[in-house]
DNA sequence: GTCTATACCGTGATAGAC
DNA sequence: GTCTATCACGGTATAGAC
C-alpha cells in the first residue's frame, strides 16, 4: 500500500490501483481512504476521475465480463463438434481469466448487495448458461462419458477454472505459466468428461 | 430477512442466523443492524450473547476448520496407500463442506483484514499443505498419471471441492444430493489424477 | 488536477432501565 | 434477556480555494 504512482491519473490507471485494493481487502472492506492512500492522492481527488466508489466496481466488472463473453464469439467457439468447442472455450476462458486476472477476480467475488453487483451476477448466469448449453450438446452428440451429470459437470468445470484466481500470480518464477495452467485445466477436466 | 426466530437465543443459534447473513451480504457488507433485523432482536441484545461482530466470525470459522481438520485424523485418512487416502480425504472433505456448508462458505471467503481472518488463512494453508503432502506421496508411489504437476493438481482439486459452496444447496429437490455430489467430485478429479 | 475542510449519515459498541 | 438512548468514529461524497 501507499505506493506513489505519480503522473496524473487517467480513469483507467486509477481503476487498476482501485481493483488491486478491492481484491486485497474486499470491495466492502475498502474505504475511499484506503484507495486514496494506495493511489497517493487525496480522497476528493479520486472524485475528479470517477463519480463514486461503485463506478469503479462497475467499470472493473464490465471489463471482466467483456473479456469472458468475447471468447464465445471466437471462431473456435462457434464451429465444430460441441465437445471440441467446449474444450476451446474452456482453455480460452482460463486464459482470459489469467490475462485479466484482477478484473475477473473482482467479478467472481461479487455478492449482490447493490444494483451493480446484481447486474454482474445476472450476466454471469447468462454466461454460465451458454457454456452449459455446449456441454448439453456434447452429451447429445454422445461425446461425454456415460456417468457424467451435465449440470454437475458444468459446475465442477467452472469451479476448477474460477479457482485459478485464488492462486495464479503472473510471472512468478518457478510456478506454472499461463499456458501450462490452461493446459492442465483442460487436461484434468476433460479426462473426467470426454468419452475415452 | 426479518425472520422472527422466537424463544431466546443461545450463542449457537444466534451464530447460525449471523452466518447466514454474512454469507448473503459478505462479512464486511453486514452491519449489526442487518444482524439485528435478521435475528428479530435489537442490536444491543446481540451484545448480550457475543462480545463483538468479530467473535461471531471467529466462532463460525473455528467450527469450519475443526470439521475439515478432523477428517485428516479419521482411519481412512491415515492408513493405506497414499492415493487411496487422498481419495478418502477428497470425498470426506466434500461431505464435511456440505454438512457444514454455511460455516465453510464463510471460511473460504475470508480476506485477511483482521487478526481473526489472518489466523483463518494461516490454518487453511496448513490444511492445504497436508493434502498436498498426500498427493506428493501418491506421486512417489507411482500412482499418479505421468503428466500431472503436483502443485497444480492440488490447487485444481481444491478448486473443484471448494467451488461446491457456490451452488450446492441441501435438500433441493431435483438437484444432486450430498452423496451424488461427493461421488461426482471424486470421480471427476481422479479421472485426471490416477494412473489408468 | 489536486488540495483542505466539512456535511451528513451509518457504524460497532456501551449504559442503564425494565 | 431485551429494550431505548447515546457515544465516538469512520464512511461516502461535496464545496470551493489554489
Coordinates of C-alpha atoms (C1' of nucleotides) in Angstrom, one line a residue:
Chain A
X1 CA 0.0 0.0 0.0
X2 CA 0.9 3.7 -0.1
X3 CA 2.6 3.3 -3.4
X4 CA 3.3 6.6 -5.2
X5 CA 2.1 6.1 -8.8
X6 CA 3.0 9.6 -9.9
X7 CA 2.0 11.4 -13.0
X8 CA -1.7 12.3 -13.2
X9 CA -4.2 9.5 -13.3
X10 CA -6.5 8.5 -16.2
X11 CA -9.7 6.8 -15.2
X12 CA -8.1 3.5 -16.3
X13 CA -4.9 3.8 -14.4
X14 CA -6.8 4.8 -11.3
X15 CA -9.1 1.8 -11.9
X16 CA -6.1 -0.5 -11.9
X17 CA -5.0 0.7 -8.5
X18 CA -8.5 0.5 -7.1
X19 CA -9.1 -3.0 -8.3
X20 CA -5.9 -4.2 -6.7
X21 CA -7.0 -2.8 -3.4
X22 CA -10.5 -4.2 -3.8
X23 CA -9.1 -7.6 -4.3
X24 CA -6.8 -7.4 -1.3
X25 CA -9.4 -6.1 1.2
X26 CA -12.7 -7.0 -0.5
X27 CA -14.9 -4.3 -2.0
X28 CA -16.9 -3.6 1.1
X29 CA -13.7 -3.7 3.2
X30 CA -12.1 -1.0 1.1
X31 CA -12.8 2.7 2.0
X32 CA -12.1 5.7 -0.1
X33 CA -9.4 6.4 2.4
X34 CA -7.7 3.1 1.6
X35 CA -7.9 3.9 -2.1
X36 CA -6.5 7.4 -1.5
X37 CA -3.5 6.0 0.3
X38 CA -2.9 3.4 -2.4
X39 CA -3.2 5.9 -5.2
X40 CA -1.1 8.6 -3.5
X41 CA -3.8 11.3 -3.9
X42 CA -6.5 12.6 -1.6
X43 CA -9.9 11.1 -1.3
X44 CA -11.5 14.1 -3.1
X45 CA -9.1 13.9 -6.0
X46 CA -10.4 10.4 -6.7
X47 CA -13.9 12.0 -7.3
X48 CA -12.4 14.1 -10.0
X49 CA -11.9 10.9 -12.0
X50 CA -14.9 8.8 -11.0
X51 CA -18.3 9.7 -9.7
X52 CA -18.4 7.1 -6.9
X53 CA -16.8 4.0 -5.4
X54 CA -19.5 1.9 -7.1
X55 CA -18.5 3.3 -10.5
X56 CA -15.0 1.8 -10.0
X57 CA -16.7 -1.5 -9.3
X58 CA -18.9 -1.3 -12.4
X59 CA -16.0 -0.4 -14.7
X60 CA -13.9 -3.3 -13.4
X61 CA -16.7 -5.8 -13.7
X62 CA -17.6 -4.7 -17.2
X63 CA -14.1 -5.2 -18.3
X64 CA -14.1 -8.7 -16.9
X65 CA -17.5 -9.6 -18.5
X66 CA -16.5 -8.3 -21.9
X67 CA -13.4 -10.4 -21.9
X68 CA -15.3 -13.6 -21.0
X69 CA -18.2 -13.0 -23.4
X70 CA -15.9 -12.2 -26.3
X71 CA -14.5 -15.7 -26.2
X72 CA -17.9 -17.1 -27.0
X73 CA -17.8 -15.2 -30.4
X74 CA -14.4 -16.5 -31.4
X75 CA -14.3 -18.9 -34.4
X76 CA -13.2 -21.9 -32.3
X77 CA -16.2 -21.4 -30.1
X78 CA -18.8 -21.4 -32.9
X79 CA -17.8 -24.1 -35.3
X80 CA -17.0 -27.8 -35.0
X81 CA -18.3 -30.5 -32.7
X82 CA -19.7 -29.3 -29.4
X83 CA -17.1 -31.2 -27.4
X84 CA -14.3 -29.5 -29.3
X85 CA -15.9 -26.1 -29.0
X86 CA -16.3 -26.8 -25.3
X87 CA -12.6 -27.6 -25.0
X88 CA -11.7 -24.5 -26.9
X89 CA -13.9 -22.3 -24.7
X90 CA -12.6 -23.9 -21.5
X91 CA -9.0 -23.1 -22.5
X92 CA -9.7 -19.6 -23.7
X93 CA -11.7 -18.8 -20.6
X94 CA -8.9 -19.9 -18.4
X95 CA -6.5 -17.7 -20.5
X96 CA -8.8 -14.7 -20.3
X97 CA -9.1 -15.1 -16.6
X98 CA -5.4 -15.0 -16.2
X99 CA -4.9 -12.2 -18.7
X100 CA -7.5 -10.0 -16.9
X101 CA -6.8 -11.6 -13.5
X102 CA -7.7 -8.7 -11.2
X103 CA -10.9 -7.7 -13.0
X104 CA -12.2 -11.3 -13.2
X105 CA -11.2 -11.9 -9.6
X106 CA -13.4 -9.0 -8.6
X107 CA -16.3 -10.2 -10.7
X108 CA -16.2 -13.6 -9.2
X109 CA -16.4 -12.2 -5.6
X110 CA -19.4 -10.0 -6.1
X111 CA -22.2 -10.8 -3.6
X112 CA -25.3 -8.9 -4.8
X113 CA -25.6 -6.1 -2.3
X114 CA -26.1 -3.3 -4.9
X115 CA -27.7 -2.9 -8.3
X116 CA -24.3 -3.1 -9.9
X117 CA -23.5 -6.3 -8.2
X118 CA -26.8 -7.9 -9.0
X119 CA -26.4 -6.9 -12.7
X120 CA -23.0 -8.6 -12.6
X121 CA -24.4 -11.8 -11.2
X122 CA -27.2 -11.8 -13.8
X123 CA -24.7 -11.5 -16.6
X124 CA -22.5 -14.3 -15.1
X125 CA -25.5 -16.6 -15.0
X126 CA -26.1 -15.9 -18.7
X127 CA -22.6 -16.7 -19.5
X128 CA -22.6 -19.9 -17.4
X129 CA -25.8 -21.0 -19.2
X130 CA -24.1 -20.7 -22.6
X131 CA -21.3 -23.0 -21.6
X132 CA -23.8 -25.4 -20.0
X133 CA -25.6 -25.5 -23.4
X134 CA -22.4 -26.6 -25.0
X135 CA -22.0 -29.4 -22.5
X136 CA -25.5 -30.4 -23.1
X137 CA -24.9 -30.7 -26.9
X138 CA -21.7 -32.6 -26.4
X139 CA -23.8 -35.1 -24.4
X140 CA -26.4 -35.3 -27.1
X141 CA -23.6 -36.0 -29.6
X142 CA -22.5 -38.9 -27.4
X143 CA -19.1 -37.5 -26.8
X144 CA -19.3 -37.5 -23.0
X145 CA -18.7 -40.3 -20.6
X146 CA -21.9 -42.1 -19.7
X147 CA -21.7 -41.4 -16.0
X148 CA -21.5 -37.6 -16.4
X149 CA -24.3 -35.5 -14.9
X150 CA -24.4 -32.4 -17.2
X151 CA -25.4 -29.8 -14.5
X152 CA -22.9 -31.1 -12.0
X153 CA -20.2 -31.3 -14.6
X154 CA -20.8 -27.7 -15.7
X155 CA -20.4 -26.6 -12.1
X156 CA -17.3 -28.5 -11.4
X157 CA -15.7 -27.3 -14.6
X158 CA -16.4 -23.7 -13.7
X159 CA -15.2 -24.4 -10.2
X160 CA -11.9 -25.5 -11.4
X161 CA -11.5 -22.6 -13.9
X162 CA -12.6 -20.0 -11.5
X163 CA -10.5 -21.3 -8.7
X164 CA -7.4 -20.1 -10.7
X165 CA -8.0 -16.6 -9.3
X166 CA -7.2 -17.9 -5.8
X167 CA -3.6 -18.8 -6.5
X168 CA -2.4 -17.9 -10.0
X169 CA 0.0 -14.9 -10.0
X170 CA 1.5 -13.9 -13.3
X171 CA 5.3 -14.1 -13.9
X172 CA 6.0 -15.8 -10.6
X173 CA 9.2 -17.7 -11.2
X174 CA 9.2 -21.4 -10.7
X175 CA 5.4 -21.7 -10.7
X176 CA 3.3 -22.7 -13.6
X177 CA 3.0 -20.3 -16.6
X178 CA -0.3 -19.1 -18.1
X179 CA -0.2 -21.7 -20.8
X180 CA 0.8 -24.5 -18.5
X181 CA -2.1 -23.7 -16.2
X182 CA -4.6 -23.5 -19.1
X183 CA -3.3 -26.8 -20.4
X184 CA -3.6 -28.5 -17.0
X185 CA -7.1 -27.3 -16.6
X186 CA -8.2 -28.6 -19.9
X187 CA -6.4 -31.9 -19.5
X188 CA -7.7 -32.5 -16.0
X189 CA -11.3 -31.5 -16.7
X190 CA -11.6 -33.4 -20.0
X191 CA -10.1 -36.6 -18.5
X192 CA -13.3 -36.7 -16.5
X193 CA -15.6 -35.6 -19.3
X194 CA -14.7 -36.9 -22.7
X195 CA -15.6 -40.5 -23.6
X196 CA -12.3 -42.5 -23.8
Chain B
X1 CA -34.7 -11.3 6.2
X2 CA -36.6 -10.1 9.2
X3 CA -37.5 -13.6 10.3
X4 CA -38.8 -14.0 13.8
X5 CA -36.9 -16.8 15.4
X6 CA -38.6 -16.5 18.7
X7 CA -37.6 -18.1 22.0
X8 CA -34.4 -16.8 23.4
X9 CA -31.1 -17.2 21.6
X10 CA -28.2 -19.4 22.6
X11 CA -24.8 -18.3 21.3
X12 CA -25.0 -21.1 18.8
X13 CA -28.5 -20.4 17.5
X14 CA -27.6 -16.7 17.1
X15 CA -24.4 -17.8 15.3
X16 CA -26.5 -19.7 12.8
X17 CA -28.5 -16.6 11.9
X18 CA -25.4 -14.4 11.7
X19 CA -23.6 -16.8 9.4
X20 CA -26.5 -16.9 7.1
X21 CA -26.5 -13.2 6.8
X22 CA -22.7 -13.0 6.5
X23 CA -22.8 -15.4 3.6
X24 CA -25.6 -13.5 1.8
X25 CA -24.1 -10.0 2.2
X26 CA -20.4 -10.7 2.9
X27 CA -18.9 -10.2 6.3
X28 CA -17.9 -6.6 5.7
X29 CA -21.1 -5.8 4.0
X30 CA -23.1 -6.9 7.1
X31 CA -23.8 -4.4 9.8
X32 CA -25.0 -5.2 13.3
X33 CA -28.2 -3.5 12.2
X34 CA -28.6 -6.2 9.5
X35 CA -28.0 -8.9 12.0
X36 CA -30.5 -7.4 14.4
X37 CA -33.2 -7.4 11.8
X38 CA -32.5 -11.0 10.7
X39 CA -32.4 -12.2 14.3
X40 CA -35.5 -10.3 15.3
X41 CA -33.8 -8.7 18.4
X42 CA -32.2 -5.3 18.9
X43 CA -28.5 -4.6 18.2
X44 CA -27.7 -4.3 21.8
X45 CA -29.3 -7.6 22.6
X46 CA -26.9 -9.3 20.3
X47 CA -24.1 -8.0 22.6
X48 CA -25.6 -9.9 25.4
X49 CA -24.7 -13.1 23.6
X50 CA -21.4 -12.2 22.0
X51 CA -18.7 -9.6 22.7
X52 CA -18.3 -8.4 19.1
X53 CA -19.1 -8.9 15.5
X54 CA -15.7 -10.4 15.0
X55 CA -16.4 -13.0 17.7
X56 CA -19.2 -14.3 15.5
X57 CA -16.8 -14.6 12.7
X58 CA -14.3 -16.4 14.8
X59 CA -16.7 -18.9 16.1
X60 CA -18.1 -19.7 12.7
X61 CA -14.6 -20.1 11.2
X62 CA -13.4 -22.3 14.1
X63 CA -16.3 -24.6 13.5
X64 CA -15.5 -25.0 9.9
X65 CA -11.8 -25.6 10.5
X66 CA -12.5 -28.2 13.1
X67 CA -14.7 -30.1 10.7
X68 CA -12.1 -30.1 8.0
X69 CA -9.1 -31.0 10.2
X70 CA -11.0 -33.8 11.9
X71 CA -11.2 -35.6 8.6
X72 CA -7.4 -35.9 8.5
X73 CA -7.5 -37.9 11.7
X74 CA -10.1 -40.5 10.5
X75 CA -8.8 -44.1 9.9
X76 CA -9.3 -43.8 6.2
X77 CA -7.0 -40.8 6.1
X78 CA -4.1 -42.4 8.0
X79 CA -3.8 -45.9 6.7
X80 CA -3.4 -47.4 3.3
X81 CA -1.8 -46.3 0.0
X82 CA -1.4 -42.5 -0.3
X83 CA -3.6 -42.5 -3.4
X84 CA -6.4 -44.2 -1.6
X85 CA -6.1 -42.0 1.5
X86 CA -6.2 -39.0 -0.9
X87 CA -9.4 -40.3 -2.4
X88 CA -10.9 -40.8 1.0
X89 CA -9.9 -37.4 2.2
X90 CA -11.3 -35.8 -1.0
X91 CA -14.7 -37.4 -0.5
X92 CA -14.9 -36.7 3.2
X93 CA -13.8 -33.1 2.7
X94 CA -16.5 -32.6 0.1
X95 CA -19.0 -34.2 2.6
X96 CA -18.0 -32.0 5.5
X97 CA -18.2 -29.0 3.3
X98 CA -21.8 -29.8 2.5
X99 CA -22.7 -30.8 6.1
X100 CA -21.2 -27.6 7.5
X101 CA -22.0 -25.5 4.4
X102 CA -22.5 -22.0 5.8
X103 CA -19.6 -22.2 8.1
X104 CA -17.2 -23.5 5.5
X105 CA -18.5 -21.0 3.0
X106 CA -17.6 -18.2 5.3
X107 CA -14.2 -19.6 5.9
X108 CA -13.5 -19.8 2.2
X109 CA -14.4 -16.2 1.7
X110 CA -12.2 -14.6 4.4
X111 CA -9.8 -12.0 3.0
X112 CA -7.3 -11.2 5.7
X113 CA -8.3 -7.8 7.0
X114 CA -8.3 -8.6 10.7
X115 CA -6.3 -10.9 13.1
X116 CA -9.1 -13.4 13.1
X117 CA -9.1 -13.5 9.3
X118 CA -5.4 -13.9 9.0
X119 CA -5.4 -16.7 11.6
X120 CA -8.1 -18.4 9.5
X121 CA -6.0 -18.1 6.3
X122 CA -3.0 -19.5 8.1
X123 CA -4.8 -22.6 9.3
X124 CA -6.2 -23.1 5.8
X125 CA -2.7 -23.1 4.4
X126 CA -1.7 -25.7 7.0
X127 CA -4.6 -27.8 5.9
X128 CA -3.9 -27.5 2.2
X129 CA -0.3 -28.4 2.8
X130 CA -1.3 -31.7 4.5
X131 CA -3.4 -32.7 1.4
X132 CA -0.6 -31.6 -0.9
X133 CA 1.7 -33.9 1.0
X134 CA -0.6 -36.8 0.3
X135 CA -0.6 -36.0 -3.4
X136 CA 3.2 -35.9 -3.3
X137 CA 3.4 -39.3 -1.8
X138 CA 0.9 -40.7 -4.3
X139 CA 3.2 -39.4 -6.9
X140 CA 6.3 -41.0 -5.3
X141 CA 4.3 -44.3 -5.1
X142 CA 3.9 -44.1 -8.9
X143 CA 0.1 -44.0 -8.7
X144 CA -0.4 -40.7 -10.5
X145 CA -0.6 -40.1 -14.2
X146 CA 2.8 -39.1 -15.6
X147 CA 1.7 -35.7 -16.8
X148 CA 0.4 -34.5 -13.5
X149 CA 2.0 -31.5 -11.9
X150 CA 1.6 -32.0 -8.1
X151 CA 1.2 -28.4 -7.1
X152 CA -1.1 -27.6 -9.9
X153 CA -3.2 -30.7 -9.3
X154 CA -3.6 -29.9 -5.6
X155 CA -4.9 -26.5 -6.5
X156 CA -7.3 -27.7 -9.1
X157 CA -8.6 -30.4 -6.7
X158 CA -9.3 -27.9 -4.0
X159 CA -10.8 -25.5 -6.6
X160 CA -13.3 -28.2 -7.5
X161 CA -14.1 -29.1 -3.9
X162 CA -14.4 -25.6 -2.7
X163 CA -16.5 -24.4 -5.6
X164 CA -19.3 -26.6 -4.2
X165 CA -20.2 -23.8 -1.7
X166 CA -21.1 -21.6 -4.7
X167 CA -24.0 -23.7 -5.8
X168 CA -24.8 -26.7 -3.5
X169 CA -28.0 -26.2 -1.5
X170 CA -29.1 -29.1 0.8
X171 CA -32.4 -30.8 0.2
X172 CA -33.1 -29.0 -3.1
X173 CA -35.5 -31.3 -5.0
X174 CA -34.3 -32.4 -8.4
X175 CA -30.7 -31.4 -7.9
X176 CA -27.8 -33.7 -6.9
X177 CA -27.8 -35.0 -3.3
X178 CA -24.9 -34.7 -1.0
X179 CA -23.6 -38.2 -1.8
X180 CA -24.0 -37.7 -5.5
X181 CA -22.0 -34.5 -5.4
X182 CA -19.2 -36.1 -3.4
X183 CA -19.1 -39.1 -5.8
X184 CA -19.0 -36.8 -8.8
X185 CA -16.2 -34.8 -7.4
X186 CA -14.1 -37.9 -6.6
X187 CA -14.8 -39.4 -10.0
X188 CA -14.1 -36.3 -12.0
X189 CA -10.9 -35.4 -10.1
X190 CA -9.4 -38.9 -10.0
X191 CA -10.1 -39.5 -13.7
X192 CA -7.5 -36.8 -14.2
X193 CA -5.1 -37.9 -11.4
X194 CA -5.0 -41.7 -11.0
X195 CA -2.8 -43.7 -13.4
X196 CA -5.2 -45.7 -15.6
Chain C
dG1 C1' -5.9 18.0 -11.0
dT2 C1' -5.2 18.3 -6.5
dC3 C1' -5.9 20.0 -2.1
dT4 C1' -8.3 21.2 2.9
dA5 C1' -12.4 21.4 5.2
dT6 C1' -16.7 19.8 6.1
dA7 C1' -21.6 17.9 5.7
dC8 C1' -24.1 14.1 6.9
dC9 C1' -25.1 9.5 7.9
dG10 C1' -24.3 4.7 9.4
dT11 C1' -21.1 2.0 12.0
dG12 C1' -19.7 -1.0 16.2
dA13 C1' -20.3 -0.8 20.8
dT14 C1' -21.9 0.8 25.7
dA15 C1' -25.1 2.5 29.6
dG16 C1' -28.7 1.6 32.2
dA17 C1' -33.8 0.9 32.7
dC18 C1' -37.2 -2.8 32.8
Chain D
dG1 C1' -32.7 -11.2 28.1
dT2 C1' -34.3 -7.4 25.8
dC3 C1' -35.0 -2.7 25.2
dT4 C1' -34.1 2.7 24.1
dA5 C1' -30.9 6.1 24.0
dT6 C1' -26.5 7.5 23.1
dC7 C1' -21.4 7.8 22.0
dA8 C1' -17.3 8.3 19.3
dC9 C1' -15.7 7.2 15.0
dG10 C1' -15.2 6.5 10.1
dG11 C1' -17.9 6.1 5.9
dT12 C1' -19.1 8.4 1.1
dA13 C1' -19.4 12.4 -1.0
dT14 C1' -19.3 17.7 -1.9
dA15 C1' -17.7 22.8 -1.8
dG16 C1' -14.5 25.8 -3.1
dA17 C1' -9.6 27.5 -3.0
dC18 C1' -5.2 27.1 -5.5

